[in-house]
Tab-separated table of C-alpha atoms in Angstrom:
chain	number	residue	atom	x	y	z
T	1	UNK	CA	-5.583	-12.399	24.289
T	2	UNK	CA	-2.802	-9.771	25.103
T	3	UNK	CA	-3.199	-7.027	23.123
T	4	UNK	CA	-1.245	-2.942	22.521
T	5	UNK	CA	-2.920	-0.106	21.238
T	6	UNK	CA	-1.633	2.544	19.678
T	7	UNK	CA	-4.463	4.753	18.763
T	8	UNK	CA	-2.400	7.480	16.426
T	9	UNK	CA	-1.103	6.093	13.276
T	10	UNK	CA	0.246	9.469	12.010
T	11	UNK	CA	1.266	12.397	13.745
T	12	UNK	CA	2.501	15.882	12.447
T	13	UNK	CA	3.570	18.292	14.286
T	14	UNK	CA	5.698	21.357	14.325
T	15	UNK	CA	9.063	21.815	15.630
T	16	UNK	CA	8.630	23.181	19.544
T	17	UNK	CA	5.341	21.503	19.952
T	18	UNK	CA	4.797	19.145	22.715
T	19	UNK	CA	4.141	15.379	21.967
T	20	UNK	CA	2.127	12.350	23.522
T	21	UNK	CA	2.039	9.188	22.418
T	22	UNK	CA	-0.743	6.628	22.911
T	23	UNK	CA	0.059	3.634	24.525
T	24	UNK	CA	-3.019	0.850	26.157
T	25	UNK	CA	-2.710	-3.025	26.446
T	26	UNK	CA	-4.552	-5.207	27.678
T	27	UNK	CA	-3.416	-7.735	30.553
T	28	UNK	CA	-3.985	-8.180	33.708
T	29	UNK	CA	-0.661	-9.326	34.949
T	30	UNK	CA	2.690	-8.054	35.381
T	31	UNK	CA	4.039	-6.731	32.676
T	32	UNK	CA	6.878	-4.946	31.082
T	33	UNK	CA	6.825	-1.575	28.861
T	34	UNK	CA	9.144	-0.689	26.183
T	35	UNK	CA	8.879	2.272	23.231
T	36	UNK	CA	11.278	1.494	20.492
T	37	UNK	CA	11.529	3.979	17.767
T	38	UNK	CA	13.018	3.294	13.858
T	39	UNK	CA	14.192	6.599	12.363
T	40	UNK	CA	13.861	6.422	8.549
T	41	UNK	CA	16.623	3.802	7.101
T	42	UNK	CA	17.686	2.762	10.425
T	43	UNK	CA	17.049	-0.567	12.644
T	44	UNK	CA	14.472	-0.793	15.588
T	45	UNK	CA	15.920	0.616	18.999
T	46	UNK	CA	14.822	1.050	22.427
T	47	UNK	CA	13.662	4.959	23.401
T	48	UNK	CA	12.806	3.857	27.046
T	49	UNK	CA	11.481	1.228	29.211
T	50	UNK	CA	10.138	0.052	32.676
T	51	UNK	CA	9.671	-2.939	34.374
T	52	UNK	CA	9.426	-1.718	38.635
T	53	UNK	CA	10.415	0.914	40.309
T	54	UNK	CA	9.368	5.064	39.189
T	55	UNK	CA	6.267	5.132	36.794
T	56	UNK	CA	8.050	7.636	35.153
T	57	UNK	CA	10.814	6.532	32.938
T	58	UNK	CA	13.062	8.628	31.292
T	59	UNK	CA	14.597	7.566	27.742
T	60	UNK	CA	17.000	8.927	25.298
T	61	UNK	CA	16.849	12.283	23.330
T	62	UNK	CA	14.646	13.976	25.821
T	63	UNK	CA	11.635	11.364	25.559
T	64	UNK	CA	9.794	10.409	28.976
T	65	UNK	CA	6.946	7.920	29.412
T	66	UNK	CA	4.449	7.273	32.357
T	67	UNK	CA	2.751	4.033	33.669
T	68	UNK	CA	-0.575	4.584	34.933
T	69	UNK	CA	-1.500	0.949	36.112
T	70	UNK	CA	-5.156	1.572	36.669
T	71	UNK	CA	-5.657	2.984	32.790
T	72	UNK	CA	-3.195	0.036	31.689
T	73	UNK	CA	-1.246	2.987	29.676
T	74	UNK	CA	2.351	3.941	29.070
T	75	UNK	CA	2.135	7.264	26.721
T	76	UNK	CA	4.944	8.797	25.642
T	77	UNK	CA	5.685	12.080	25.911
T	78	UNK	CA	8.124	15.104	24.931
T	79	UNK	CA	7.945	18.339	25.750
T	80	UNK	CA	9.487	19.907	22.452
T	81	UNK	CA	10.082	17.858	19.473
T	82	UNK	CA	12.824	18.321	16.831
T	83	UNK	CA	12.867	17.274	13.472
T	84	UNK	CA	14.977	15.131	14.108
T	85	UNK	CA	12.542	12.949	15.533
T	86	UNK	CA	10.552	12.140	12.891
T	87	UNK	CA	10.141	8.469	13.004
T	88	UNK	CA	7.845	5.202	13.631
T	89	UNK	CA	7.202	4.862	17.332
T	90	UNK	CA	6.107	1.226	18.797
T	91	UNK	CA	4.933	0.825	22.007
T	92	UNK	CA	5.877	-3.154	23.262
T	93	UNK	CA	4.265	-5.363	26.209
T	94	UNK	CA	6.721	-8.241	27.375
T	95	UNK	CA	4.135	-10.495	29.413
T	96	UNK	CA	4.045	-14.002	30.567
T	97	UNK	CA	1.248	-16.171	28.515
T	98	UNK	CA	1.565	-19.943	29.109
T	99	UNK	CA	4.944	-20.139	30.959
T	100	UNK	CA	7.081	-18.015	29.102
T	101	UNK	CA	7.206	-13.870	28.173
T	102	UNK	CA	6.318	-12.947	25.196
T	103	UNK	CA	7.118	-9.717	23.194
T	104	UNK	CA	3.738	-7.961	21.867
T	105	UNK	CA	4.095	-4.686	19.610
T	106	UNK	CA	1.862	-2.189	18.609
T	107	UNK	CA	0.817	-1.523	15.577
T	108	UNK	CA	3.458	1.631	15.313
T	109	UNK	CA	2.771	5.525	15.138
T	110	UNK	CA	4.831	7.317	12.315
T	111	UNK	CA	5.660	10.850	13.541
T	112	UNK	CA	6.190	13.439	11.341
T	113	UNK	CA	7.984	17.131	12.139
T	114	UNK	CA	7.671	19.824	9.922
T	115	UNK	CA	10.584	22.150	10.473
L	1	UNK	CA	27.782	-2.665	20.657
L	2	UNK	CA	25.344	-5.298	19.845
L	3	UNK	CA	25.196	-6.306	16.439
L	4	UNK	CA	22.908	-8.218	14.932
L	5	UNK	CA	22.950	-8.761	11.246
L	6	UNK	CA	20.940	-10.506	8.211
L	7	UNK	CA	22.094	-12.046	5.051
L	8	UNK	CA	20.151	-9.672	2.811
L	9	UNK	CA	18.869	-6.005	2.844
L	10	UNK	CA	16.305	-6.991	-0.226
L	11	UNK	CA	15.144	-10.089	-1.489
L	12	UNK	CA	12.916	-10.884	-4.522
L	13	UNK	CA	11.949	-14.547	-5.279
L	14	UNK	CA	8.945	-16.814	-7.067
L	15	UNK	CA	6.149	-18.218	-5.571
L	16	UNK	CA	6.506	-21.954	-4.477
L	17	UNK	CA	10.447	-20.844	-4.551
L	18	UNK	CA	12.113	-22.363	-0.752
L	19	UNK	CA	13.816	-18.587	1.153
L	20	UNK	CA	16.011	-18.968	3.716
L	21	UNK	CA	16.923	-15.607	5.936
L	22	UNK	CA	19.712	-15.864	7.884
L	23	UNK	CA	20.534	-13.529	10.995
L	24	UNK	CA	23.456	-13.813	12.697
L	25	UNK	CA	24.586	-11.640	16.333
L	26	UNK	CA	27.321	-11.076	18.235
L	27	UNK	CA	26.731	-10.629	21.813
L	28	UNK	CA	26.312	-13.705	22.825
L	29	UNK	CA	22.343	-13.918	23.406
L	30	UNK	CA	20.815	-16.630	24.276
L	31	UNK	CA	17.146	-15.208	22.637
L	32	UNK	CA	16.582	-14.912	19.026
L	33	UNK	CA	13.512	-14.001	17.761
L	34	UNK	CA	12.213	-13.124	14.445
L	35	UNK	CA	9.505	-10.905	13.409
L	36	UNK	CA	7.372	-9.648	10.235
L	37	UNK	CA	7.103	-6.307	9.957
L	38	UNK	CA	3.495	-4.974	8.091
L	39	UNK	CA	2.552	-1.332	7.712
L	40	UNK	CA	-0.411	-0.778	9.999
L	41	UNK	CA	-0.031	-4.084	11.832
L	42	UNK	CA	3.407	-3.190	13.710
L	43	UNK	CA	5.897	-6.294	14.260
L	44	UNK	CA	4.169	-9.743	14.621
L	45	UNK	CA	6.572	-12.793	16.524
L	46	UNK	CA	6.655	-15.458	13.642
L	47	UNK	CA	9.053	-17.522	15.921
L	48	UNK	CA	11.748	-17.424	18.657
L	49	UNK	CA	14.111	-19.247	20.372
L	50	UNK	CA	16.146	-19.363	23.634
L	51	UNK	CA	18.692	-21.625	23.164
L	52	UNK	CA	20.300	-23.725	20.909
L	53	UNK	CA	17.679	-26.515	18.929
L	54	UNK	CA	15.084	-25.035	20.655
L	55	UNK	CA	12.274	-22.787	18.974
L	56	UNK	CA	8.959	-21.800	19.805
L	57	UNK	CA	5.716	-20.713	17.820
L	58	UNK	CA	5.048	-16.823	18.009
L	59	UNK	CA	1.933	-15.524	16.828
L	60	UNK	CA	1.767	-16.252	12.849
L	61	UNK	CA	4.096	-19.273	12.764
L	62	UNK	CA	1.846	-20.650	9.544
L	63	UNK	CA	4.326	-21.419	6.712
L	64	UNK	CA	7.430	-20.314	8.207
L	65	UNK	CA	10.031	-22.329	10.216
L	66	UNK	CA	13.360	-22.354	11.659
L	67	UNK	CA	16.419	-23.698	12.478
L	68	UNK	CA	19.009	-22.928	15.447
L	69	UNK	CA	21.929	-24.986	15.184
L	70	UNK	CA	24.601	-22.439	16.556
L	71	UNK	CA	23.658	-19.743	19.322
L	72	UNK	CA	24.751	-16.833	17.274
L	73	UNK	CA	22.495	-17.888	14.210
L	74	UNK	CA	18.769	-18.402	13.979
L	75	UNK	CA	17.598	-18.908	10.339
L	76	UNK	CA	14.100	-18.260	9.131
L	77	UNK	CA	12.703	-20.570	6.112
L	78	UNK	CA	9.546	-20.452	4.220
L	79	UNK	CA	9.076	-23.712	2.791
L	80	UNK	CA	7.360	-22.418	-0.121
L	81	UNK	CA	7.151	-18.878	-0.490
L	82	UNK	CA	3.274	-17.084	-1.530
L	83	UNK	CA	2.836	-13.365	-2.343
L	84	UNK	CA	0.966	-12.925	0.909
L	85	UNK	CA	4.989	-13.193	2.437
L	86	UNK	CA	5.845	-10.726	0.668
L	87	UNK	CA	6.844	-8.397	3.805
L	88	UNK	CA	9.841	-6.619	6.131
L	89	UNK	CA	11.694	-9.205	7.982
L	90	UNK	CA	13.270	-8.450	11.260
L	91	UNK	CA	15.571	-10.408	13.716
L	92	UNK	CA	16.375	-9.555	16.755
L	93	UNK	CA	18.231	-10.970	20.020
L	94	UNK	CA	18.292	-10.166	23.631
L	95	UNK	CA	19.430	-11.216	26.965
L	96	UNK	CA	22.403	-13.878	28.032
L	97	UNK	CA	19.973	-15.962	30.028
L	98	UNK	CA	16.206	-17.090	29.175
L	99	UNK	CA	15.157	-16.021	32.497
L	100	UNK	CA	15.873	-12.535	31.973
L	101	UNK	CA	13.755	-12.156	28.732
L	102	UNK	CA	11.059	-10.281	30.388
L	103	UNK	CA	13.439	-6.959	31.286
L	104	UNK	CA	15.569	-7.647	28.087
L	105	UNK	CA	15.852	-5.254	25.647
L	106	UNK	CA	15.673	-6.432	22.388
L	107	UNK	CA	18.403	-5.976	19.632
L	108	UNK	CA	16.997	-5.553	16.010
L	109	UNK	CA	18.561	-6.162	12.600
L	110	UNK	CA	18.263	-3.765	9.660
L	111	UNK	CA	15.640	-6.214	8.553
L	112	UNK	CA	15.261	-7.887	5.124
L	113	UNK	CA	12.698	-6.816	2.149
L	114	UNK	CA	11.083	-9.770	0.664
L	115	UNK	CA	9.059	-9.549	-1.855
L	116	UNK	CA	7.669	-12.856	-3.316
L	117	UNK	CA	6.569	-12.747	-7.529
């Protein structure tokens, strides 16, 4: 079965430090990559995503991920957080599985920034 | 903007009590999906839908369904409601055609709080 991994359930960092994200699924075919993020009190939205093209997406607020197909990954990174990006991070697989594409979600990494 | 809304931010009821959540957007998607959100288990698909009367099973469909009878709606029911459904509800809608779900991104509601006595 399709699967995401998220490996870091909590993260704390300092303002200025640099950030990756964990991000491995499991499927062989093509897929789609998406990192939503919630900030506390708000809905779900989409940081980045890639589905062709550059393996090297660029999303809002500074955030960049990378696609390395051979390690099935799609880390997130950020050079310098804030703390204004302390939040729950999800990594999300859309892949085919019996005709039609499913959404799969990780199991979420809450990121915390001490100012 | 999309907007995608649900009836309730919180929501306590009784076990064996019938719970309908409804979610309701604006952008004229054709997929509605909604999800339960679990702390340490991320968002799991209970059920979605790409059109009108149509639905699909997600992953934990067990004692949930759903009903679609306008595009802009997609209501969530538990039958009978148990403590283990006691949970974070979340909706969400993408795309204007069902062969475009796999680029879509998806739209989420502020989600609903259920908590089941």
């Amino acid at each position: 079965a399709q699967s995401v991994s998220q490996h870091n359930h909590h993260v704390i960092l300092s303002e200025a430090a640099s950030l990756e994200l964990g991000c491995n699924y499991s499927y062989g075919g093509t897929v789609n990559l998406f990192w939503y993020v919630q900030y506390p009190g708000q809905h779900l939205q989409l940081l980045l995503k890639y589905f062709s093209g550059d393996p090297l997406v660029k999303g809002i607020k500074g955030f960049e991920a990378e696609f390395i197909k051979s390690k099935f990954s799609f880390n997130l990174r950020k050079p310098s957080v804030q703390w204004s990006d302390t939040a729950e991070y999800f990594c999300a697989v859309n892949a085919r599985n019996s005709g039609t594409y499913k959404y799969i979600f990780g199991t979420g990494t809450r990121l915390k920034v001490l100012a | 903007d999309v907007k995608v809304t649900q009836s309730s931010r919180y929501l306590v009821k009784r076990t064996g009590e019938k719970v309908f959540l409804e979610c309701v957007q604006d952008m004229d998607h054709e997929n509605m999906f909604w999800y339960r959100q679990d702390p340490g288990l991320g968002l799991r698909l209970i059920y979605f839908s790409y059109d009108v009367k149509m639905k699909e099973k997600g992953d934990i469909p067990e004692g949930y369904s759903v009903s679609r009878e306008k595009k802009e709606r997609f209501s969530l029911i538990l039958e009978s409601a148990s403590t283990n459904q006691t949970s974070m509800y979340l909706c969400a809608s993408s795309g204007t055609s069902p062969r475009r779900v796999r680029t879509d991104t998806q739209y989420f509601g502020p989600g609903t709080r259920l908590t089941v006595l």
